[in-house]
Short mmCIF file of C-alpha atoms in Angstrom, two decimals:
data_model
loop_
_atom_site.label_atom_id
_atom_site.label_comp_id
_atom_site.label_asym_id
_atom_site.label_seq_id
_atom_site.Cartn_x
_atom_site.Cartn_y
_atom_site.Cartn_z
CA MET A 167 0.00 0.00 0.00
CA LYS A 168 1.24 3.46 -0.83
CA THR A 169 2.68 5.56 1.93
CA GLU A 170 0.36 8.41 0.97
CA THR A 171 -2.72 6.30 1.69
CA LYS A 172 -1.38 5.44 5.13
CA LYS A 173 -1.15 9.12 6.07
CA SER A 174 -4.86 9.12 6.84
CA GLN A 175 -6.28 6.02 8.44
CA THR A 176 -9.67 7.72 8.57
CA LEU A 177 -9.59 8.02 4.79
CA ALA A 178 -8.48 4.41 4.36
CA LEU A 179 -11.49 3.23 6.37
CA ALA A 180 -13.76 5.57 4.43
CA GLN A 181 -12.52 4.17 1.13
CA LYS A 182 -13.45 0.66 2.15
CA VAL A 183 -16.91 1.72 3.30
CA ALA A 184 -17.72 3.86 0.28
CA ASN A 185 -16.24 1.58 -2.37
CA THR A 186 -17.42 -1.86 -1.21
CA ARG A 187 -20.49 -3.25 -2.98
CA PHE A 188 -22.76 -6.11 -1.95
CA GLU A 189 -21.34 -8.10 -4.86
CA ASP A 190 -17.92 -7.86 -3.21
CA LEU A 191 -19.05 -9.84 -0.18
CA PRO A 192 -18.16 -13.56 -0.17
CA ALA A 193 -20.99 -15.97 0.55
CA GLU A 194 -19.57 -16.89 3.95
CA VAL A 195 -19.46 -13.23 4.97
CA ILE A 196 -23.09 -12.74 3.95
CA HIS A 197 -24.09 -15.82 5.95
CA GLU A 198 -22.18 -14.60 8.99
CA ALA A 199 -23.91 -11.22 8.76
CA LYS A 200 -27.29 -13.00 8.76
CA ARG A 201 -26.22 -14.95 11.85
CA ARG A 202 -25.29 -11.73 13.64
CA ILE A 203 -28.55 -10.02 12.69
CA ALA A 204 -30.45 -13.02 14.04
CA ASP A 205 -28.40 -13.01 17.23
CA VAL A 206 -28.95 -9.31 17.93
CA ILE A 207 -32.66 -9.36 17.09
CA GLY A 208 -33.29 -12.43 19.24
CA ILE A 209 -31.50 -10.89 22.21
CA GLY A 210 -33.22 -7.54 21.72
CA LEU A 211 -36.71 -9.04 21.51
CA SER A 212 -36.14 -10.83 24.80
CA GLY A 213 -34.67 -7.66 26.28
CA SER A 214 -37.80 -5.73 25.30
CA THR A 215 -39.76 -7.71 27.90
CA SER A 216 -37.41 -6.72 30.76
CA ILE A 217 -37.82 -3.76 33.09
CA ALA A 218 -34.89 -2.02 31.40
CA GLY A 219 -36.36 -2.73 27.96
CA LYS A 220 -39.75 -1.29 28.91
CA LYS A 221 -38.18 1.79 30.47
CA ILE A 222 -35.98 2.59 27.48
CA THR A 223 -38.89 2.00 25.09
CA GLU A 224 -41.03 4.48 27.00
CA PHE A 225 -38.17 6.98 27.23
CA SER A 226 -37.37 6.77 23.52
CA LEU A 227 -41.00 7.14 22.49
CA ASN A 228 -41.49 10.14 24.78
CA LYS A 229 -38.31 11.88 23.61
CA GLY A 230 -38.29 10.81 19.98
CA GLY A 231 -41.98 11.16 19.28
CA SER A 232 -43.73 9.34 16.50
CA GLY A 233 -41.85 8.02 13.49
CA LYS A 234 -41.51 5.10 11.11
CA THR A 235 -38.89 3.06 12.95
CA THR A 236 -39.92 0.07 15.05
CA LEU A 237 -39.23 -0.16 18.75
CA TRP A 238 -38.66 -3.91 18.89
CA GLY A 239 -41.19 -5.89 20.85
CA SER A 240 -43.75 -3.07 20.96
CA ASN A 241 -46.57 -1.77 18.79
CA VAL A 242 -45.10 1.74 18.52
CA SER A 243 -42.53 3.44 16.29
CA THR A 244 -40.31 6.49 16.61
CA THR A 245 -37.42 8.24 14.88
CA PRO A 246 -34.39 6.18 13.79
CA GLU A 247 -31.96 7.54 16.36
CA PHE A 248 -34.31 6.92 19.30
CA ALA A 249 -35.30 3.49 18.00
CA ALA A 250 -31.62 2.60 17.72
CA LEU A 251 -31.04 3.90 21.27
CA ALA A 252 -33.85 1.73 22.63
CA ASN A 253 -33.11 -1.38 20.59
CA GLY A 254 -29.39 -1.22 21.36
CA THR A 255 -30.05 -0.73 25.07
CA MET A 256 -32.52 -3.58 25.39
CA THR A 257 -30.05 -5.85 23.56
CA PHE A 258 -26.96 -4.99 25.61
CA HIS A 259 -28.94 -5.27 28.82
CA MET A 260 -29.00 -9.04 28.29
CA GLU A 261 -25.16 -9.45 28.18
CA LEU A 262 -25.55 -11.93 25.33
CA ASP A 263 -24.31 -9.87 22.37
CA ASP A 264 -21.31 -10.82 20.26
CA VAL A 265 -17.65 -9.93 20.89
CA HIS A 266 -14.48 -9.32 18.89
CA ARG A 267 -11.92 -10.28 21.48
CA THR A 268 -8.77 -8.52 20.23
CA SER A 269 -10.48 -5.19 19.58
CA HIS A 270 -12.61 -5.34 22.76
CA THR A 271 -15.73 -4.40 20.83
CA HIS A 272 -19.33 -5.60 20.80
CA PRO A 273 -19.96 -4.80 17.15
CA GLY A 274 -23.37 -6.41 16.68
CA VAL A 275 -25.17 -4.36 19.30
CA THR A 276 -23.50 -1.12 18.17
CA VAL A 277 -24.03 -1.61 14.41
CA ILE A 278 -27.21 -3.57 13.73
CA PRO A 279 -29.80 -1.45 15.62
CA ALA A 280 -28.60 1.69 13.83
CA ALA A 281 -28.38 -0.01 10.43
CA LEU A 282 -31.80 -1.62 10.73
CA ALA A 283 -33.33 1.69 11.87
CA LEU A 284 -31.94 3.59 8.87
CA CYS A 285 -33.04 0.84 6.47
CA GLU A 286 -36.56 0.96 7.85
CA GLU A 287 -36.68 4.76 7.79
CA HIS A 288 -35.62 4.95 4.14
CA GLY A 289 -37.30 1.81 2.79
CA LEU A 290 -34.00 0.13 1.96
CA SER A 291 -33.40 -3.50 1.06
CA GLY A 292 -32.08 -6.55 2.85
CA LYS A 293 -28.89 -6.36 0.80
CA ASP A 294 -28.40 -2.79 2.00
CA LEU A 295 -28.73 -3.99 5.59
CA LEU A 296 -26.25 -6.84 5.12
CA LEU A 297 -23.65 -4.63 3.45
CA ALA A 298 -23.95 -1.88 6.06
CA THR A 299 -23.66 -4.46 8.82
CA VAL A 300 -20.48 -5.99 7.44
CA LEU A 301 -18.84 -2.58 6.92
CA GLY A 302 -19.93 -1.28 10.31
CA TYR A 303 -18.31 -4.29 11.94
CA ASP A 304 -15.13 -3.74 9.93
CA VAL A 305 -14.63 -0.09 10.86
CA GLU A 306 -15.46 -0.48 14.55
CA ILE A 307 -13.22 -3.50 14.96
CA ARG A 308 -10.28 -1.94 13.10
CA VAL A 309 -10.35 1.23 15.21
CA GLY A 310 -10.56 -1.01 18.27
CA LEU A 311 -7.56 -3.02 17.12
CA ALA A 312 -5.54 0.18 16.76
CA VAL A 313 -6.03 1.14 20.43
CA SER A 314 -6.29 -2.29 22.07
CA PRO A 315 -5.59 -3.54 24.59
CA SER A 316 -4.36 -0.21 25.98
CA ILE A 317 -7.82 1.42 25.94
CA TYR A 318 -8.97 -1.25 28.36
CA VAL A 319 -5.81 -2.04 30.29
CA ASP A 320 -3.92 1.26 30.63
CA ARG A 321 -7.01 3.47 30.71
CA THR A 322 -10.34 3.13 32.49
CA TYR A 323 -12.66 3.02 29.49
CA LEU A 324 -15.34 0.48 28.74
CA ALA A 325 -13.94 -0.19 25.28
CA PRO A 326 -17.11 -1.44 23.52
CA GLY A 327 -19.12 1.58 24.62
CA THR A 328 -16.37 3.99 23.67
CA LEU A 329 -15.65 2.43 20.26
CA GLY A 330 -19.20 1.56 19.23
CA ILE A 331 -19.94 4.90 17.58
CA PHE A 332 -17.55 4.10 14.71
CA GLY A 333 -19.51 1.00 13.70
CA ALA A 334 -22.84 2.81 13.79
CA THR A 335 -21.40 5.77 11.85
CA ALA A 336 -19.84 3.61 9.14
CA ALA A 337 -23.05 1.61 8.68
CA THR A 338 -25.28 4.67 8.46
CA ALA A 339 -22.86 6.51 6.13
CA LYS A 340 -23.04 3.54 3.78
CA LEU A 341 -26.83 3.45 3.92
CA LEU A 342 -26.99 7.17 3.10
CA ASN A 343 -24.69 6.53 0.13
CA PHE A 344 -21.88 8.82 1.27
CA ASN A 345 -18.84 9.06 -0.98
CA VAL A 346 -15.29 8.58 0.35
CA GLU A 347 -14.79 12.16 1.49
CA LYS A 348 -18.16 12.40 3.21
CA THR A 349 -17.64 9.06 4.93
CA ALA A 350 -14.24 10.19 6.21
CA GLY A 351 -15.84 13.39 7.47
CA ALA A 352 -18.53 11.42 9.30
CA LEU A 353 -15.94 9.16 10.96
CA GLY A 354 -14.04 12.29 11.96
CA THR A 355 -17.21 13.71 13.49
CA ALA A 356 -17.75 10.43 15.34
CA SER A 357 -14.26 10.66 16.83
CA TYR A 358 -15.14 14.07 18.25
CA ILE A 359 -18.68 13.61 19.58
CA GLY A 360 -18.50 9.95 20.61
CA PRO A 361 -19.00 8.75 24.18
CA LEU A 362 -15.99 8.14 26.40
CA ALA A 363 -17.41 5.52 28.73
CA PRO A 364 -15.57 5.09 32.07
CA PHE A 365 -15.51 1.50 33.31
CA GLU A 366 -16.89 2.26 36.79
CA SER A 367 -20.59 2.02 35.92
CA PHE A 368 -20.01 -1.32 34.21
CA ARG A 369 -17.87 -2.65 37.06
CA LEU A 370 -20.51 -1.84 39.67
CA GLY A 371 -23.48 -2.79 37.50
CA ALA A 372 -25.03 0.68 37.75
CA PRO A 373 -28.29 1.05 35.79
CA ALA A 374 -26.70 3.57 33.42
CA LYS A 375 -24.44 0.76 32.22
CA ASP A 376 -27.22 -0.71 30.08
CA THR A 377 -27.62 2.42 27.93
CA ILE A 378 -24.11 2.81 26.55
CA MET A 379 -24.45 0.59 23.47
CA GLY A 380 -27.77 2.20 22.62
CA TRP A 381 -26.08 5.56 22.98
CA ALA A 382 -23.35 4.46 20.57
CA ASN A 383 -26.06 3.72 17.97
CA TYR A 384 -27.77 7.05 18.61
CA SER A 385 -24.48 8.97 18.44
CA GLY A 386 -23.40 7.18 15.27
CA ILE A 387 -26.57 8.18 13.46
CA TYR A 388 -26.13 11.77 14.61
CA ALA A 389 -22.46 11.85 13.62
CA THR A 390 -23.51 10.92 10.09
CA LEU A 391 -26.37 13.40 9.98
CA LEU A 392 -24.19 16.22 11.32
CA SER A 393 -21.54 15.47 8.75
CA ASP A 394 -24.16 15.44 6.02
CA VAL A 395 -24.94 19.12 6.66
CA GLY A 396 -21.29 20.14 6.86
CA PHE A 397 -20.17 19.41 10.42
CA ASP A 398 -17.29 17.15 9.37
CA GLY A 399 -14.35 15.97 11.39
CA PRO A 400 -10.75 15.99 10.06
CA GLU A 401 -9.06 13.23 8.07
CA SER A 402 -6.43 13.14 10.83
CA ALA A 403 -9.16 12.25 13.35
CA MET A 404 -7.56 8.94 14.31
CA GLU A 405 -3.79 9.38 14.23
CA GLY A 406 -3.45 13.15 14.61
CA ASP A 407 -1.26 14.62 17.32
CA PHE A 408 -4.44 15.43 19.24
CA GLY A 409 -6.51 12.64 17.69
CA TYR A 410 -8.59 9.75 18.89
CA TYR A 411 -5.77 7.28 19.50
CA LYS A 412 -3.92 9.53 21.94
CA THR A 413 -7.15 10.37 23.70
CA VAL A 414 -8.19 6.83 24.55
CA ALA A 415 -4.94 4.83 24.74
CA ASN A 416 -1.42 5.07 26.11
CA LYS A 417 -0.17 2.73 23.38
CA PHE A 418 -1.63 2.33 19.91
CA ASP A 419 -0.77 0.94 16.50
CA GLY A 420 -2.68 2.58 13.67
CA ASP A 421 -1.15 0.21 11.13
CA ARG A 422 -3.48 -2.50 12.47
CA ILE A 423 -6.23 -0.75 10.53
CA TYR A 424 -4.64 -1.81 7.26
CA ASN A 425 -4.28 -5.53 7.99
CA GLY A 426 -6.55 -7.28 5.47
CA LEU A 427 -8.34 -4.02 4.76
CA SER A 428 -8.46 -4.55 1.01
CA ASP A 429 -9.73 -8.13 1.00
CA GLY A 430 -10.80 -9.20 4.50
CA PHE A 431 -13.89 -8.69 6.65
CA GLU A 432 -13.50 -8.68 10.43
CA ILE A 433 -17.04 -9.95 11.03
CA MET A 434 -15.55 -13.40 10.41
CA ASN A 435 -13.34 -13.00 13.49
CA THR A 436 -16.08 -12.30 16.01
CA GLY A 437 -17.51 -14.67 18.60
CA ILE A 438 -21.09 -15.44 19.65
CA LYS A 439 -21.91 -15.76 23.35
CA PRO A 440 -23.46 -18.98 24.65
CA TYR A 441 -23.55 -17.73 28.27
CA ALA A 442 -25.49 -14.78 29.72
CA CYS A 443 -22.64 -12.93 31.41
CA CYS A 444 -19.48 -10.94 30.74
CA ARG A 445 -17.39 -12.61 28.04
CA GLN A 446 -14.26 -12.35 30.18
CA HIS A 447 -15.54 -15.17 32.39
CA HIS A 448 -16.58 -17.61 29.64
CA THR A 449 -13.34 -19.61 29.68
CA ALA A 450 -13.83 -20.06 33.42
CA ILE A 451 -17.35 -21.37 32.77
CA ASP A 452 -16.06 -23.81 30.15
CA ALA A 453 -13.44 -25.10 32.61
CA VAL A 454 -15.95 -25.44 35.46
CA LEU A 455 -18.43 -27.29 33.25
CA GLU A 456 -15.73 -29.73 32.17
CA LEU A 457 -14.76 -30.53 35.77
CA ARG A 458 -18.38 -30.71 36.91
CA GLU A 459 -19.26 -33.26 34.26
CA LYS A 460 -16.06 -35.29 34.51
CA HIS A 461 -16.16 -35.61 38.32
CA ASN A 462 -19.92 -35.34 39.03
CA LEU A 463 -19.30 -32.35 41.29
CA VAL A 464 -21.94 -30.68 43.43
CA PRO A 465 -21.46 -27.53 45.57
CA GLU A 466 -21.38 -29.54 48.79
CA ASP A 467 -18.22 -31.30 47.55
CA ILE A 468 -16.20 -28.07 47.33
CA GLU A 469 -13.69 -26.77 49.84
CA LYS A 470 -12.29 -23.97 47.66
CA ILE A 471 -11.94 -22.82 44.06
CA THR A 472 -9.03 -20.86 42.62
CA HIS A 473 -9.60 -19.00 39.38
CA ARG A 474 -6.42 -17.76 37.68
CA THR A 475 -6.89 -15.56 34.67
CA PHE A 476 -5.62 -12.51 32.75
CA VAL A 477 -5.50 -9.18 34.57
CA VAL A 478 -8.61 -7.63 33.02
CA GLY A 479 -10.61 -10.80 33.62
CA ALA A 480 -9.55 -10.70 37.28
CA ARG A 481 -11.35 -7.38 37.87
CA GLY A 482 -14.74 -8.98 38.54
CA THR A 483 -14.12 -10.23 42.09
CA GLU A 484 -17.39 -9.35 43.88
CA LYS A 485 -18.51 -12.45 45.79
CA CYS A 486 -21.92 -11.18 46.81
CA PRO A 487 -23.27 -9.05 43.95
CA THR A 488 -26.30 -6.92 44.79
CA SER A 489 -27.60 -6.36 41.26
CA ILE A 490 -28.07 -8.46 38.14
CA PRO A 491 -25.50 -6.46 36.09
CA ALA A 492 -22.98 -6.84 38.93
CA ALA A 493 -23.67 -10.59 39.03
CA LYS A 494 -22.99 -10.85 35.30
CA TYR A 495 -19.60 -9.23 35.84
CA SER A 496 -18.75 -11.30 38.93
CA ALA A 497 -16.40 -14.24 38.34
CA PRO A 498 -17.09 -15.85 41.75
CA TYR A 499 -20.86 -15.70 41.27
CA THR A 500 -20.61 -16.96 37.69
CA ILE A 501 -18.36 -19.85 38.68
CA ALA A 502 -20.79 -20.75 41.45
CA VAL A 503 -23.67 -20.66 38.96
CA ALA A 504 -21.88 -22.90 36.44
CA LEU A 505 -20.93 -25.47 39.06
CA THR A 506 -24.38 -25.49 40.69
CA TYR A 507 -26.58 -25.60 37.60
CA GLY A 508 -24.30 -26.84 34.81
CA ARG A 509 -24.99 -23.72 32.75
CA ALA A 510 -24.93 -19.91 32.94
CA TRP A 511 -28.08 -18.82 31.20
CA ARG A 512 -30.59 -16.05 31.87
CA ASP A 513 -32.46 -17.77 34.68
CA GLU A 514 -29.28 -17.90 36.76
CA TYR A 515 -28.96 -14.10 36.69
CA SER A 516 -32.11 -12.93 38.44
CA GLN A 517 -32.98 -11.02 41.60
CA GLU A 518 -34.04 -14.29 43.20
CA GLN A 519 -30.82 -16.12 42.32
CA ILE A 520 -28.41 -13.41 43.48
CA LYS A 521 -29.97 -13.84 46.93
CA ASN A 522 -29.65 -17.64 46.79
CA LEU A 523 -27.65 -18.56 49.90
CA ARG A 524 -26.33 -21.72 48.27
CA LEU A 525 -24.80 -19.67 45.45
CA ILE A 526 -23.49 -16.99 47.80
CA GLU A 527 -21.82 -19.60 49.99
CA LEU A 528 -20.15 -21.25 47.01
CA ALA A 529 -19.09 -17.90 45.53
CA SER A 530 -17.43 -17.05 48.86
CA LYS A 531 -15.10 -20.02 48.29
CA VAL A 532 -13.81 -18.64 44.97
CA GLU A 533 -10.50 -16.80 44.90
CA VAL A 534 -9.77 -14.83 41.72
CA LEU A 535 -6.10 -14.25 40.91
CA ALA A 536 -4.47 -12.23 38.15
CA ASP A 537 -1.86 -14.53 36.60
CA GLN A 538 0.98 -12.76 34.79
CA GLU A 539 1.79 -15.78 32.62
CA LEU A 540 -1.80 -15.94 31.43
CA ASP A 541 -1.89 -12.18 31.02
CA ALA A 542 1.06 -12.42 28.62
CA LEU A 543 -1.30 -14.31 26.25
CA TYR A 544 -3.95 -11.58 26.39
CA ASP A 545 -5.67 -10.38 24.22
CA GLU A 546 -5.07 -12.99 21.51
CA LYS A 547 -6.29 -15.46 24.11
CA TRP A 548 -8.56 -15.00 27.14
CA PRO A 549 -7.28 -17.86 29.32
CA SER A 550 -8.60 -19.22 32.60
CA ILE A 551 -7.35 -21.98 34.87
CA ILE A 552 -9.85 -23.37 37.36
CA GLU A 553 -8.47 -25.34 40.30
CA ILE A 554 -11.08 -27.00 42.52
CA THR A 555 -10.12 -28.49 45.88
CA THR A 556 -12.72 -30.91 47.18
CA LYS A 557 -13.46 -31.71 50.79
CA LYS A 558 -11.77 -35.05 50.12
CA LYS A 559 -8.62 -33.01 49.28
CA ASP A 560 -8.69 -33.93 45.60
CA VAL A 561 -7.32 -31.11 43.41
CA LEU A 562 -9.03 -30.90 40.03
CA VAL A 563 -7.70 -28.60 37.30
CA ALA A 564 -8.98 -27.49 33.90
CA ARG A 565 -7.76 -24.80 31.54
CA TYR A 566 -9.36 -23.04 28.57
CA ASP A 567 -7.60 -20.39 26.48
CA LEU A 568 -10.53 -19.47 24.22
CA PRO A 569 -14.22 -19.61 25.10
CA LYS A 570 -16.94 -21.47 23.29
CA GLY A 571 -18.32 -19.34 20.46
CA GLU A 572 -15.03 -17.92 19.17
CA PRO A 573 -14.23 -18.47 15.47
CA GLU A 574 -11.82 -21.22 16.50
CA ASN A 575 -14.68 -23.02 18.32
CA PRO A 576 -17.83 -21.55 16.79
CA VAL A 577 -21.46 -21.76 17.74
CA SER A 578 -23.15 -23.78 14.98
CA ASP A 579 -26.24 -22.59 13.11
CA GLU A 580 -28.25 -25.15 15.08
CA GLU A 581 -26.91 -23.87 18.40
CA LEU A 582 -27.53 -20.28 17.35
CA LYS A 583 -31.11 -21.10 16.40
CA GLU A 584 -31.65 -22.77 19.78
CA LYS A 585 -30.42 -19.57 21.45
CA PHE A 586 -32.60 -17.43 19.17
CA MET A 587 -35.74 -19.46 19.80
CA SER A 588 -35.17 -19.51 23.56
CA LEU A 589 -34.96 -15.71 23.57
CA THR A 590 -37.59 -14.79 20.99
CA THR A 591 -40.28 -17.00 22.52
CA ASP A 592 -40.21 -14.76 25.60
CA LEU A 593 -42.40 -12.52 23.46
CA PHE A 594 -43.73 -14.52 20.50
CA SER A 595 -45.07 -17.98 19.73
CA SER A 596 -42.68 -20.57 18.34
CA ASP A 597 -44.28 -20.23 14.92
CA HIS A 598 -43.80 -16.46 14.90
CA ALA A 599 -40.21 -16.83 16.10
CA GLU A 600 -39.60 -19.31 13.26
CA SER A 601 -41.00 -16.76 10.81
CA ILE A 602 -38.53 -14.13 12.01
CA TRP A 603 -35.63 -16.57 11.79
CA ASP A 604 -36.60 -17.60 8.25
CA LYS A 605 -37.03 -13.99 7.15
CA ILE A 606 -33.57 -13.06 8.45
CA PHE A 607 -31.91 -15.88 6.56
CA LYS A 608 -33.69 -14.77 3.38
CA VAL A 609 -33.13 -11.08 4.05
CA ASP A 610 -31.04 -10.62 0.90
CA GLN A 611 -34.23 -11.35 -1.07
CA LEU A 612 -36.16 -8.46 0.54
CA GLU A 613 -36.63 -5.28 -1.47
CA ASP A 614 -37.97 -3.47 1.60
CA ILE A 615 -36.69 -4.28 5.08
CA SER A 616 -40.13 -3.56 6.56
CA GLU A 617 -41.03 -7.15 5.66
CA LEU A 618 -38.66 -8.08 8.50
CA THR A 619 -39.27 -5.20 10.91
CA ASN A 620 -43.04 -5.71 10.81
CA LEU A 621 -42.42 -9.12 12.36
CA LEU A 622 -40.61 -7.49 15.30
CA LYS A 623 -43.71 -5.64 16.49
CA ALA A 624 -45.69 -6.96 19.43
#
């Protein structure tokens, strides 16, 4: 690649967004985009039935007013930016959305609500949605790669919430048919107006935590709209002396943006969550489930549990979480859940369960340790070693370096559908849920995306 092109990483990203056509997408990339749309919609529909989902729906309708864009799981519509705020919030609230581990992003929940909202607003096609989704993933992940892991390790940002605006902006710029220069301007605007999300609300499970991915969608749409009327950001937005990289990270490598930029799509490197908690603890769950099954363990057998993991994964040490979000970030609680129930699904993260004395007692036996040898593998790997000492003094050990659902150990279409049906039937009949699933996997045949969004209404 020419040195001149590398002078502006913002422009390089904009070129990919503006110049990529649907016909340029390989079949496997299109299929993966459909999987991610199904995953996000299924999670969001379930989230719409929660207290947080109902609150954000009411808020968005009150503030956004009437419009053409569906608030998932309801019979009302509003403007695209407020629909994206609500739908992103109710999806992230569930802690089941996808992850790109080396960029520390949650691209699905910060791209798809905005893209689907703009498609519905403008009567665009299923192919438009798929293309915008793929490109939104690509931009968000590549900016995340440039500043990771420093944004998360050296600074105190919640990386997915901070980086999400770039995915939403790229997707909406594509849907509005921006050329290269306008797309670069929109990404520059996003770098300036985007949220900088401190980690504290996430760590403590504060209610505000749920809104950040919805806010990334909202902000991304507005960054594009502002740019469209002339409020552009600079082409040096990323790597400039006072640019985005230096703002959010102590160490950064802008050249990571270019890796595979001309012929690769980062959506293929993302992972789908099979467990309803923070992704950082999924390798611990896998290890616990292996030991539980192999040795027929029950909580009463346990004297103590040691969980060694990478430094960031060792942050969630609360043994008696007082809220559902805090429980989803707690390694001791999650380990106790996995060992007690043989899973870590939604039912295990409820107000009733976080007061379960059996779980609290077991969680109190879990010691979480930051292991420097494991941390040296981060963030290419997210390793955990679980060591269980039984009351008979047996010491049982299991290690996982990558969690279930990563590209190296993917969730199958059948497993994804099982997840989707479990979530979507919180709101709809099995037949209706099947109709949504089928429509998503034929979305490239839709001339108007409303054929899909109409199915998302209560």
